[in-house]
XYZ file of C-alpha atoms in Angstrom:
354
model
C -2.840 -1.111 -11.456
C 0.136 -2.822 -13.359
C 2.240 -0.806 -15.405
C 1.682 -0.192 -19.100
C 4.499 -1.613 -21.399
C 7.467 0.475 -22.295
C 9.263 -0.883 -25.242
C 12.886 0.477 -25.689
C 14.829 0.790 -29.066
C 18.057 0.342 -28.326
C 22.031 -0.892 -30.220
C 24.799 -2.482 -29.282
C 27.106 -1.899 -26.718
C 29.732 0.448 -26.958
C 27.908 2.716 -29.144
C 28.571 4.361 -32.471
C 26.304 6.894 -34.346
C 24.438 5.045 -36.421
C 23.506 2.850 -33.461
C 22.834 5.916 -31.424
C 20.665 7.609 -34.196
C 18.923 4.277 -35.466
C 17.564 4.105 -31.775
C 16.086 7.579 -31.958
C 14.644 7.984 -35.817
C 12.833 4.300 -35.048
C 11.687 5.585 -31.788
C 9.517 8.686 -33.494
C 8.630 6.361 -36.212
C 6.803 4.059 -33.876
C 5.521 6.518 -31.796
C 3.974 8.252 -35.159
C 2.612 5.379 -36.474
C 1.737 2.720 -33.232
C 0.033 2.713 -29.647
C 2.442 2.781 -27.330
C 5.331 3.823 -25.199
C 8.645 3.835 -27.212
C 11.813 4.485 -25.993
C 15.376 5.194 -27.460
C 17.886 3.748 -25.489
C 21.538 3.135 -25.397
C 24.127 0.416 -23.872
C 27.347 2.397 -23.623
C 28.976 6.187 -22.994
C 28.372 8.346 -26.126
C 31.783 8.646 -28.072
C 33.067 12.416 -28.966
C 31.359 11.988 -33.137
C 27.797 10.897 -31.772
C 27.944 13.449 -29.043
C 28.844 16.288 -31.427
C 26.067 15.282 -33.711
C 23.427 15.162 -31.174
C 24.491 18.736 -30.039
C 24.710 20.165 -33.019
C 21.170 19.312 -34.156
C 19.798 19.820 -30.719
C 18.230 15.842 -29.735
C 19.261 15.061 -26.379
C 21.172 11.831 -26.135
C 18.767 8.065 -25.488
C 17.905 7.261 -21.833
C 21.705 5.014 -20.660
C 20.328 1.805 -19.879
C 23.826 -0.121 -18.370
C 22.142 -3.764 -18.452
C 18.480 -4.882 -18.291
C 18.965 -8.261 -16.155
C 15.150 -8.374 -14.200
C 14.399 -6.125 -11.635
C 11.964 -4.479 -9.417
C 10.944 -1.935 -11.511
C 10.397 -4.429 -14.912
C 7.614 -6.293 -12.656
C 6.264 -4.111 -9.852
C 2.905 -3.015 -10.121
C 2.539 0.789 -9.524
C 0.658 2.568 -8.248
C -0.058 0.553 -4.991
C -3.055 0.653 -2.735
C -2.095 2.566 0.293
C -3.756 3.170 3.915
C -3.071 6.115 5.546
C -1.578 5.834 9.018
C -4.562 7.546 10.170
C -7.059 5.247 9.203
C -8.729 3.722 11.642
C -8.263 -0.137 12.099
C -12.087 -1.109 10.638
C -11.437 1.391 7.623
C -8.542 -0.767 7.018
C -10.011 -3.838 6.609
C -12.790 -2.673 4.513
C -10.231 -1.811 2.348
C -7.825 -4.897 2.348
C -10.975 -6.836 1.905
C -12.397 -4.327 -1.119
C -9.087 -4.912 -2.842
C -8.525 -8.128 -2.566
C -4.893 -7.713 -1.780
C -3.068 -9.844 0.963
C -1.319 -6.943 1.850
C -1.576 -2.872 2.002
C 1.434 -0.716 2.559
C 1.092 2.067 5.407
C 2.210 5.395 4.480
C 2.491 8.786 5.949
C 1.094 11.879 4.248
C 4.153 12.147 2.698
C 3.762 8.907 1.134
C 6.670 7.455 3.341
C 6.381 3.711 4.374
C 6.223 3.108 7.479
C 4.517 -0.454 7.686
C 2.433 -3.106 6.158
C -0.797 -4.525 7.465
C -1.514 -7.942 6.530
C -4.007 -10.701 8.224
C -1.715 -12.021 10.254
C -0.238 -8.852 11.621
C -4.422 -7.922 12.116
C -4.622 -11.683 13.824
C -1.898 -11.084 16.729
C -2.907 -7.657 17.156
C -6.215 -8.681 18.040
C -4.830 -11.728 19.943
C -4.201 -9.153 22.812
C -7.224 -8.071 23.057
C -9.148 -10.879 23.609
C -6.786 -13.315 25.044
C -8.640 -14.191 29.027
C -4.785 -13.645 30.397
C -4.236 -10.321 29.833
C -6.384 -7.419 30.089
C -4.825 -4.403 27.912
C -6.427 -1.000 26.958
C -7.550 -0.349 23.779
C -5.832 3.076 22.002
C -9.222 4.662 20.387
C -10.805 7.996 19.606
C -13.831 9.354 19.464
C -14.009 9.085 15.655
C -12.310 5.757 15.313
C -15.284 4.426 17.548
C -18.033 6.108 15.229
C -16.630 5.070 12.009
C -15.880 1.252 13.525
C -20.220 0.916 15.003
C -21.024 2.929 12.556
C -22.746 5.423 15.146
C -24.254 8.569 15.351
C -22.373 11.418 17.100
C -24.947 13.217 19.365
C -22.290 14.683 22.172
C -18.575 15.452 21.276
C -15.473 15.942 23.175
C -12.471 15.896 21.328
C -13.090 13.536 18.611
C -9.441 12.916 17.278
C -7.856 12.751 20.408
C -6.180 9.323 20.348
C -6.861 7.844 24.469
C -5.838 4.410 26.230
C -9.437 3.123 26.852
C -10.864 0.571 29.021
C -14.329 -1.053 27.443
C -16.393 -2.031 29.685
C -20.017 -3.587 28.710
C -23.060 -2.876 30.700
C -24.228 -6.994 30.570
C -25.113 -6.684 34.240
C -27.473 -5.526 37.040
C -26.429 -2.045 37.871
C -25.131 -2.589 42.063
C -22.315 -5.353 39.503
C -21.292 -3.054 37.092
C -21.166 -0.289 40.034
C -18.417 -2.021 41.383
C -16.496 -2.740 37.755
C -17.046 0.954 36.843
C -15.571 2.062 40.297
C -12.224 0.627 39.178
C -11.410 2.242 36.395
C -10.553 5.764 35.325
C -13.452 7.791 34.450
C -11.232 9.436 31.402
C -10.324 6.433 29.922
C -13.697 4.385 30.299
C -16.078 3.727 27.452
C -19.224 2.422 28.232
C -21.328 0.277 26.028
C -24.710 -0.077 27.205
C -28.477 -0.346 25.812
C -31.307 1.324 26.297
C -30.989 1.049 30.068
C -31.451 4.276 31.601
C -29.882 3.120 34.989
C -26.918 2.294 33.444
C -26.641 5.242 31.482
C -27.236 7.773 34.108
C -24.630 6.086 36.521
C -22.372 6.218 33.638
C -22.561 10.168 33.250
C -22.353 10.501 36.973
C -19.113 8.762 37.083
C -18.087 11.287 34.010
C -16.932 8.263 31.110
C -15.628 9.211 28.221
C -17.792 8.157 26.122
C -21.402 6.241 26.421
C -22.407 4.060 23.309
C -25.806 3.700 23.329
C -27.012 0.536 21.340
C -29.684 -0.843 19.599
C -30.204 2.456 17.836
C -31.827 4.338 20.885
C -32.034 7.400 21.124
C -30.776 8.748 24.788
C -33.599 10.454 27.189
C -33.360 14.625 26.699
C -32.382 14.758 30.382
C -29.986 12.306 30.576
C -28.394 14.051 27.406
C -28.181 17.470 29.129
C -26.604 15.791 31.969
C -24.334 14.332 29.867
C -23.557 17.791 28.174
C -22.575 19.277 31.622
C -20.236 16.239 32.333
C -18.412 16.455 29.116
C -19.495 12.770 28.278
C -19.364 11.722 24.393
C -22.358 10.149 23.354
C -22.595 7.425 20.141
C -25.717 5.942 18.876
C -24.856 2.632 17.532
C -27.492 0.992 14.863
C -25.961 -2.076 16.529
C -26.919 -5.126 19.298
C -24.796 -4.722 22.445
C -22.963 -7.540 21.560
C -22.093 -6.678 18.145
C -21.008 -3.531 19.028
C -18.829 -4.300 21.635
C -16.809 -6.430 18.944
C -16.641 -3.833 16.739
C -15.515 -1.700 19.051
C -12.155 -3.628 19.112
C -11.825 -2.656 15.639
C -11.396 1.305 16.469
C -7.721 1.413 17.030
C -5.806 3.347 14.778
C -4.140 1.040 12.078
C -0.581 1.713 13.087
C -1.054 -0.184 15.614
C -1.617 -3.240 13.928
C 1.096 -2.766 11.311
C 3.664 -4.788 10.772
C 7.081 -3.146 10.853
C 9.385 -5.645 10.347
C 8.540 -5.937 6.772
C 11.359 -4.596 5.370
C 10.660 -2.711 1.703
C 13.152 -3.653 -1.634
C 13.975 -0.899 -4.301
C 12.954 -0.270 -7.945
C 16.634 -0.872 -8.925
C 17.009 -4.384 -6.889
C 17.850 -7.123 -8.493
C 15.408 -9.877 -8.449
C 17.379 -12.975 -7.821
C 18.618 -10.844 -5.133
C 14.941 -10.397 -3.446
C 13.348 -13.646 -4.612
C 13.791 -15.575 -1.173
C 12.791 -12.861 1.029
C 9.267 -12.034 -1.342
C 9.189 -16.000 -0.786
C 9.394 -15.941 2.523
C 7.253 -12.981 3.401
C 3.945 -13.316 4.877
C 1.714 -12.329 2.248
C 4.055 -13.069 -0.399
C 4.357 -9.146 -0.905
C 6.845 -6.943 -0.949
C 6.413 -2.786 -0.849
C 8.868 -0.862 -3.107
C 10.126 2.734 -2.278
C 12.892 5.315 -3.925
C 15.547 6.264 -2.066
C 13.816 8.621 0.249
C 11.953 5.587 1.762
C 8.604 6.960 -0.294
C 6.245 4.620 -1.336
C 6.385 3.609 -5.224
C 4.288 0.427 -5.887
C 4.223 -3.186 -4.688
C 6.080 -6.360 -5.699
C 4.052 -9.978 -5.319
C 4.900 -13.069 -6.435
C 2.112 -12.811 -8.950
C 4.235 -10.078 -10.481
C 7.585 -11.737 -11.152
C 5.543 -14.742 -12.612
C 4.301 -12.490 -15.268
C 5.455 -10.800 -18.076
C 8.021 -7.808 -17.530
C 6.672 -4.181 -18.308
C 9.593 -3.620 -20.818
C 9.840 -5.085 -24.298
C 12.815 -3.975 -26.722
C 13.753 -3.598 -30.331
C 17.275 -4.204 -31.329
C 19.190 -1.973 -33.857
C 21.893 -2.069 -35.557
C 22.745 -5.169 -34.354
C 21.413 -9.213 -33.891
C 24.275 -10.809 -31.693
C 23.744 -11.787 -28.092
C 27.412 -10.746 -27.505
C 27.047 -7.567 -28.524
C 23.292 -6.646 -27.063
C 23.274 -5.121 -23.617
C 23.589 -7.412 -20.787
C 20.067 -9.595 -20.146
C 18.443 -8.930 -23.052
C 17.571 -12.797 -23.134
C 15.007 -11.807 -20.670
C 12.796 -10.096 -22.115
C 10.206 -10.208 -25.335
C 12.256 -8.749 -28.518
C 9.127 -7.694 -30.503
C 11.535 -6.442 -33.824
C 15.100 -6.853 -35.132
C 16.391 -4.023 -37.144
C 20.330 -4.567 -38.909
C 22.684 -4.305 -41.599
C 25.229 -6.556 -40.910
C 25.495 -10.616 -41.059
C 22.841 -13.085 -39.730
C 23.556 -14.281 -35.899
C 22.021 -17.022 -34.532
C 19.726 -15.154 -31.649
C 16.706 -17.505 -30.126
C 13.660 -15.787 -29.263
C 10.398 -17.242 -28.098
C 7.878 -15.543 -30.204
C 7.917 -14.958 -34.194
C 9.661 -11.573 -34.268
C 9.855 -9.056 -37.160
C 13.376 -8.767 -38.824
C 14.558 -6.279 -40.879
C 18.424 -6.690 -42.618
């Protein structure tokens, strides 16, 4: 969602009153008689007269704006699209790929970044999975798997319990995948296997984890006792064998495919200050937090090529040298003084009122 447009009413610097309260009366006149978000706004401390006044009639003072030159905040968009650090590492994709987005920020439950998972951080997390060199466990749970084969639970044990698992595929005669079963850790094995009851009942002997059954296939009522009494997790995958065992891969938890060395900016950053580094980023993305490191909205390059959220109406005044600093970036939709003509440019037909 990108922001909806704020436009702020706002004098010279160095304030006086009728700067001050030209800001404010236009402010409830546009927001009596327009659509829209209108802000008073001043460029300078209050002096002692305008201060008095204000008190006196009980309006609190304009929102202090010290200089508008562009940053975060003018072209973030806000909300962002978030993924929960629990979400499992197929939920996660659905998602990037639902939104469209190149990247998704990774927050806590607090809403505190942590991360951001993009399609190259997915790429080399998968790249250790399936590289021939190196054989490495997969972290899964019991749910993770379910939600990733989309698979019935028929057996539980724990099913949130995170676990270092080894996936081994039942593609063999049973004496061969006797032997590859034999060398790994009951607790930590998952099994995915068809509707082979060999397989399946020399799996729950050796007391897997779990046993994905695949192809849709409902396990024999004997076999699924036994696996009761050895505390073996059963899944029913709609799935092939071989489909499944890719998906599989996919049931990690998403932190572990974050990327954590994308560092976040801050509403109040500058942007010439965090141009190169959104240039330089991956996915051309950067995530914005407040100062307790909580997530606020995202910055692309898309963004700072667009418009700014903020447009402004000068009063009691029509000088660059007197506006507030970097006014020249931004659309001035309506002029409003009583002194002489300057010589301001703008891009767009304005309204001016002298």
């Amino acid at each position: 969602m990108i922001r909806r447009k704020v436009t702020y009413i706002i004098g010279h610097r160095n304030p006086d009153t009728d700067s001050v309260a030209s800001a404010i009366a236009y402010a409830v006149f546009k927001d009596r008689t327009e659509e829209g978000v209108f802000l008073p706004a001043r460029a300078g401390k209050l002096n002692p007269q305008t201060e008095y006044i204000l008190n006196k009639i009980g309006v609190p003072a304009p929102e202090f704006i010290n200089d508008l030159i562009p940053k975060v905040e003018f072209y973030m968009t806000a909300p962002a699209d978030t993924l929960g650090d629990d979400t499992s590492l197929w939920m996660a994709l659905q998602e990037l790929e639902k939104t469209g987005h190149k990247m998704l920020p990774v927050v806590g439950s607090d809403r505190a970044y942590k991360g951001a998972l993009h399609y190259n951080a997915f790429a080399r997390n998968m790249m250790q999975y399936i590289s021939p060199k190196q054989i490495k466990k997969i972290p899964t749970s019991l749910r993770y798997l379910a939600e990733a084969l989309h698979a019935e639970v028929v057996l539980e044990r724990e099913r949130n319990t995170i676990f270092e698992s080894r996936m081994l595929v039942a593609a063999m005669e049973k004496e061969a995948f006797c032997a590859y079963l034999d060398k790994e850790r009951a607790d930590e094995t998952v099994v995915i296997v068809g509707n082979r009851r060999d397989v399946q009942a020399l799996s729950i002997e050796r007391g897997v984890r779990v046993l994905i059954i695949t192809g849709g296939k409902a396990m024999e009522a004997d076999l699924l006792e036994e696996a009761r009494k050895k505390r073996v997790s059963v899944l029913v995958s709609p799935y092939g064998t071989a489909r499944a065992s890719w998906l599989a891969m996919y049931s990690s938890p998403v932190e572990r495919a974050v990327d954590y060395s994308l560092e976040p900016v801050k509403m109040r950053d500058p942007i010439r200050k965090i141009k190169e580094r959104l240039n330089k980023s991956v996915s051309r993305c950067l995530p914005v937090v407040d100062g307790q490191k909580h997530l606020i909205g995202v910055l692309s390059q898309g963004d700072i090529l667009r418009e700014p959220h903020i447009e402004l109406i000068l009063v009691d005044h029509n000088e660059l040298g007197q506006a507030v600093e970097g006014v020249e970036h931004y659309r001035i939709r309506v002029i409003i003084d009583h002194h002489r003509l300057g010589n301001m440019h703008t891009d767009a037909p304005i309204t001016f009122i002298n």
